[in-house]
């Protein structure tokens, strides 16, 4: 299929690198998850969220508008843009492309192309989101991005917080820990989605119950229910 065509490495090379291939219902083309990234899979019921956010379209009236799929992706981008900013890295959106990209306007290395620092791919079923984002924190994942055509985009490189802090930010800064980046992302989720963010170890702890909740209903039940699904990247 098209996604497999964008895997450049042979199965033997992938095996030698300890990389496995997985087919999933995440929107978008092939991507990579691995050490050195902060991967977040936020679960939201979009039917419970209003689209009263600056990037949302202005309807010109007072009627509340629920958060749509595109609005949700734009908010994910905003969370990551604000997070990178907290570490001194200027990032932005690129029209027509999903994700977060380094903003080279006014950078100390003007010859560098804008690089993708965070990838986003989501799946929405009956208004509930799954999958999410991967933010490159260290340079470690960049090596394995060479094995694929990330998100099917051939003309833009992949970058990381470590690369930007070393090569662009002046003076160069120390690389934050994954925990520091996770704390920043959590803060910005609260600000962007206007929700309280709580740190818990399990979903049951958050919901105050002891019975586990399946992440996905059985396929036969989903077919009977005729679930509508959306894939975005």
Coordinates of C-alpha atoms in Angstrom, one line a residue:
X1 CA 0.0 0.0 0.0
X2 CA 0.9 3.7 -0.2
X3 CA 2.2 3.8 3.4
X4 CA 4.4 0.8 3.0
X5 CA 5.9 2.4 -0.2
X6 CA 7.2 5.2 2.0
X7 CA 9.2 2.8 4.1
X8 CA 12.6 3.0 2.5
X9 CA 14.4 0.4 4.6
X10 CA 14.3 -3.4 4.0
X11 CA 12.8 -5.7 6.6
X12 CA 16.3 -6.8 7.5
X13 CA 17.5 -3.3 8.1
X14 CA 14.5 -2.5 10.2
X15 CA 15.1 -5.6 12.3
X16 CA 18.8 -4.6 12.8
X17 CA 17.7 -1.2 14.1
X18 CA 15.1 -2.8 16.4
X19 CA 12.2 -1.1 14.4
X20 CA 8.9 -2.8 14.0
X21 CA 6.1 -2.0 11.5
X22 CA 2.5 -1.6 12.7
X23 CA -0.6 -0.9 10.7
X24 CA -3.1 1.2 12.6
X25 CA -6.1 3.5 12.1
X26 CA -4.1 6.7 12.7
X27 CA -4.7 9.3 10.0
X28 CA -1.8 10.3 7.7
X29 CA 1.1 8.4 6.2
X30 CA 3.9 6.5 7.7
X31 CA 5.6 8.0 10.9
X32 CA 7.9 6.9 13.6
X33 CA 7.6 6.6 17.4
X34 CA 10.6 5.8 19.5
X35 CA 13.0 6.8 22.3
X36 CA 13.7 10.5 22.4
X37 CA 10.2 11.5 21.6
X38 CA 7.3 12.7 23.8
X39 CA 4.3 10.8 22.4
X40 CA 0.9 11.9 23.5
X41 CA -2.4 10.2 22.7
X42 CA -5.1 12.6 24.2
X43 CA -8.6 11.3 24.3
X44 CA -11.4 13.9 24.0
X45 CA -15.1 13.7 23.5
X46 CA -15.4 16.5 21.0
X47 CA -19.2 16.7 21.6
X48 CA -18.4 18.1 25.0
X49 CA -16.1 20.9 23.8
X50 CA -17.0 24.3 22.4
X51 CA -15.0 25.9 19.6
X52 CA -14.6 29.2 21.4
X53 CA -10.9 29.5 20.4
X54 CA -9.1 32.3 18.4
X55 CA -8.2 30.0 15.5
X56 CA -11.8 28.8 15.1
X57 CA -14.0 30.3 12.4
X58 CA -16.2 33.3 13.5
X59 CA -19.8 32.5 12.7
X60 CA -20.9 36.1 13.3
X61 CA -23.5 35.1 15.9
X62 CA -23.8 34.0 19.5
X63 CA -24.7 30.4 18.8
X64 CA -22.2 28.0 20.4
X65 CA -20.3 25.8 18.0
X66 CA -19.0 22.4 19.0
X67 CA -15.3 21.6 18.4
X68 CA -14.8 19.9 15.0
X69 CA -12.1 17.6 13.8
X70 CA -10.0 20.3 12.1
X71 CA -10.4 22.6 15.1
X72 CA -9.1 19.7 17.3
X73 CA -6.0 19.3 15.2
X74 CA -5.3 23.0 15.2
X75 CA -5.5 23.0 19.0
X76 CA -3.0 20.2 19.2
X77 CA -0.7 22.2 17.0
X78 CA -1.2 25.2 19.3
X79 CA -0.3 23.2 22.4
X80 CA 3.0 22.1 20.8
X81 CA 3.8 25.6 19.4
X82 CA 3.4 27.0 22.9
X83 CA 5.5 24.2 24.4
X84 CA 8.3 24.8 22.0
X85 CA 8.1 28.5 22.7
X86 CA 8.7 27.8 26.4
X87 CA 12.0 26.3 25.5
X88 CA 13.0 29.3 23.3
X89 CA 12.1 27.6 19.9
X90 CA 10.0 29.5 17.4
X91 CA 7.6 27.2 15.6
X92 CA 4.6 27.7 13.3
X93 CA 2.0 26.0 11.1
X94 CA 2.6 25.5 7.4
X95 CA -0.5 25.9 5.3
X96 CA -1.7 22.7 3.9
X97 CA 0.5 20.5 6.1
X98 CA -0.4 19.1 9.5
X99 CA 2.1 19.3 12.4
X100 CA 4.4 21.8 13.9
X101 CA 7.4 23.3 12.0
X102 CA 10.4 25.4 13.0
X103 CA 9.9 29.0 12.0
X104 CA 13.1 30.1 10.3
X105 CA 12.1 33.7 9.9
X106 CA 14.8 35.7 11.7
X107 CA 16.7 32.6 12.7
X108 CA 20.4 32.6 13.1
X109 CA 20.7 29.9 10.4
X110 CA 18.6 31.3 7.5
X111 CA 19.9 28.7 5.0
X112 CA 18.1 25.9 6.9
X113 CA 14.7 24.8 5.7
X114 CA 11.8 24.7 8.1
X115 CA 11.9 21.3 9.8
X116 CA 9.1 19.2 11.3
X117 CA 9.5 19.1 15.0
X118 CA 6.2 17.4 15.8
X119 CA 3.9 15.1 13.9
X120 CA 0.2 14.8 14.4
X121 CA -2.2 12.0 13.3
X122 CA -5.6 11.4 14.8
X123 CA -8.6 9.1 14.5
X124 CA -12.1 10.3 15.5
X125 CA -14.9 7.8 16.0
X126 CA -18.4 9.0 17.2
X127 CA -16.8 12.2 18.3
X128 CA -14.1 10.6 20.5
X129 CA -10.5 11.1 19.5
X130 CA -7.6 8.7 19.6
X131 CA -3.9 8.7 18.5
X132 CA -2.3 12.1 18.7
X133 CA 1.2 13.6 18.4
X134 CA 4.9 12.9 18.6
X135 CA 7.2 15.7 19.6
X136 CA 10.9 15.1 18.9
X137 CA 12.8 16.0 22.0
X138 CA 16.3 14.6 21.5
X139 CA 18.2 13.8 18.3
X140 CA 17.8 10.1 18.9
X141 CA 14.7 9.6 16.8
X142 CA 16.1 11.5 13.8
X143 CA 18.3 8.6 12.8
X144 CA 15.3 6.3 12.3
X145 CA 13.4 8.9 10.3
X146 CA 15.9 8.2 7.6
X147 CA 14.3 4.8 7.2
X148 CA 11.0 6.4 6.0
X149 CA 9.5 9.3 4.1
X150 CA 7.9 10.9 7.1
X151 CA 4.2 11.5 6.5
X152 CA 5.0 11.2 2.8
X153 CA 6.7 14.6 2.7
X154 CA 9.9 14.5 0.7
X155 CA 11.1 18.2 0.6
X156 CA 11.2 19.0 4.3
X157 CA 13.5 17.6 7.0
X158 CA 12.7 16.4 10.5
X159 CA 14.2 18.2 13.5
X160 CA 14.1 18.1 17.3
X161 CA 14.2 20.3 20.3
X162 CA 17.9 19.3 20.8
X163 CA 18.8 20.2 17.3
X164 CA 17.1 23.6 17.5
X165 CA 18.6 24.5 20.9
X166 CA 22.1 23.5 19.6
X167 CA 22.0 25.0 16.0
X168 CA 19.6 27.8 16.1
X169 CA 18.8 29.2 19.5
X170 CA 21.5 31.6 20.7
X171 CA 23.1 31.1 23.0
X172 CA 22.7 27.3 22.8
X173 CA 20.7 25.9 25.6
X174 CA 20.7 22.6 27.5
X175 CA 18.3 19.9 26.3
X176 CA 15.2 19.6 28.6
X177 CA 14.3 16.2 30.0
X178 CA 11.3 14.4 28.7
X179 CA 9.6 15.0 32.0
X180 CA 10.2 18.7 31.7
X181 CA 8.7 18.7 28.2
X182 CA 5.7 16.6 29.4
X183 CA 5.1 19.1 32.2
X184 CA 5.1 21.9 29.7
X185 CA 2.7 20.0 27.3
X186 CA 0.3 19.3 30.2
X187 CA 0.2 23.0 31.2
X188 CA -0.5 24.0 27.6
X189 CA -3.2 21.5 27.1
X190 CA -5.0 23.1 30.0
X191 CA -4.6 26.5 28.6
X192 CA -5.5 25.7 25.0
X193 CA -8.4 23.4 25.8
X194 CA -9.6 25.4 28.8
X195 CA -9.6 22.2 30.9
X196 CA -8.2 21.2 34.2
X197 CA -5.3 18.9 33.9
X198 CA -4.7 16.2 36.6
X199 CA -1.8 13.8 36.9
X200 CA -3.0 10.3 37.5
X201 CA -1.4 6.8 37.1
X202 CA -4.5 5.1 35.6
X203 CA -7.8 5.9 33.9
X204 CA -9.6 4.2 36.7
X205 CA -7.9 6.5 39.2
X206 CA -9.2 9.5 37.2
X207 CA -12.8 8.1 37.0
X208 CA -12.8 6.8 40.6
X209 CA -13.7 3.3 39.7
X210 CA -12.0 -0.1 39.7
X211 CA -13.4 -1.6 36.5
X212 CA -11.2 -1.1 33.4
X213 CA -12.4 0.6 30.3
X214 CA -11.6 -1.0 26.9
X215 CA -9.7 1.4 24.6
X216 CA -11.7 0.2 21.5
X217 CA -15.0 -1.6 21.2
X218 CA -15.0 -5.0 19.5
X219 CA -15.1 -4.8 15.7
X220 CA -18.4 -6.6 15.4
X221 CA -20.1 -4.1 17.8
X222 CA -18.6 -1.2 15.9
X223 CA -20.1 -2.5 12.6
X224 CA -23.5 -3.0 14.2
X225 CA -23.4 0.5 15.6
X226 CA -22.4 1.9 12.2
X227 CA -19.8 4.2 13.7
X228 CA -18.6 7.1 11.7
X229 CA -14.8 7.5 11.7
X230 CA -12.5 10.3 10.7
X231 CA -8.8 10.1 10.0
X232 CA -6.7 13.3 10.0
X233 CA -3.0 14.1 9.7

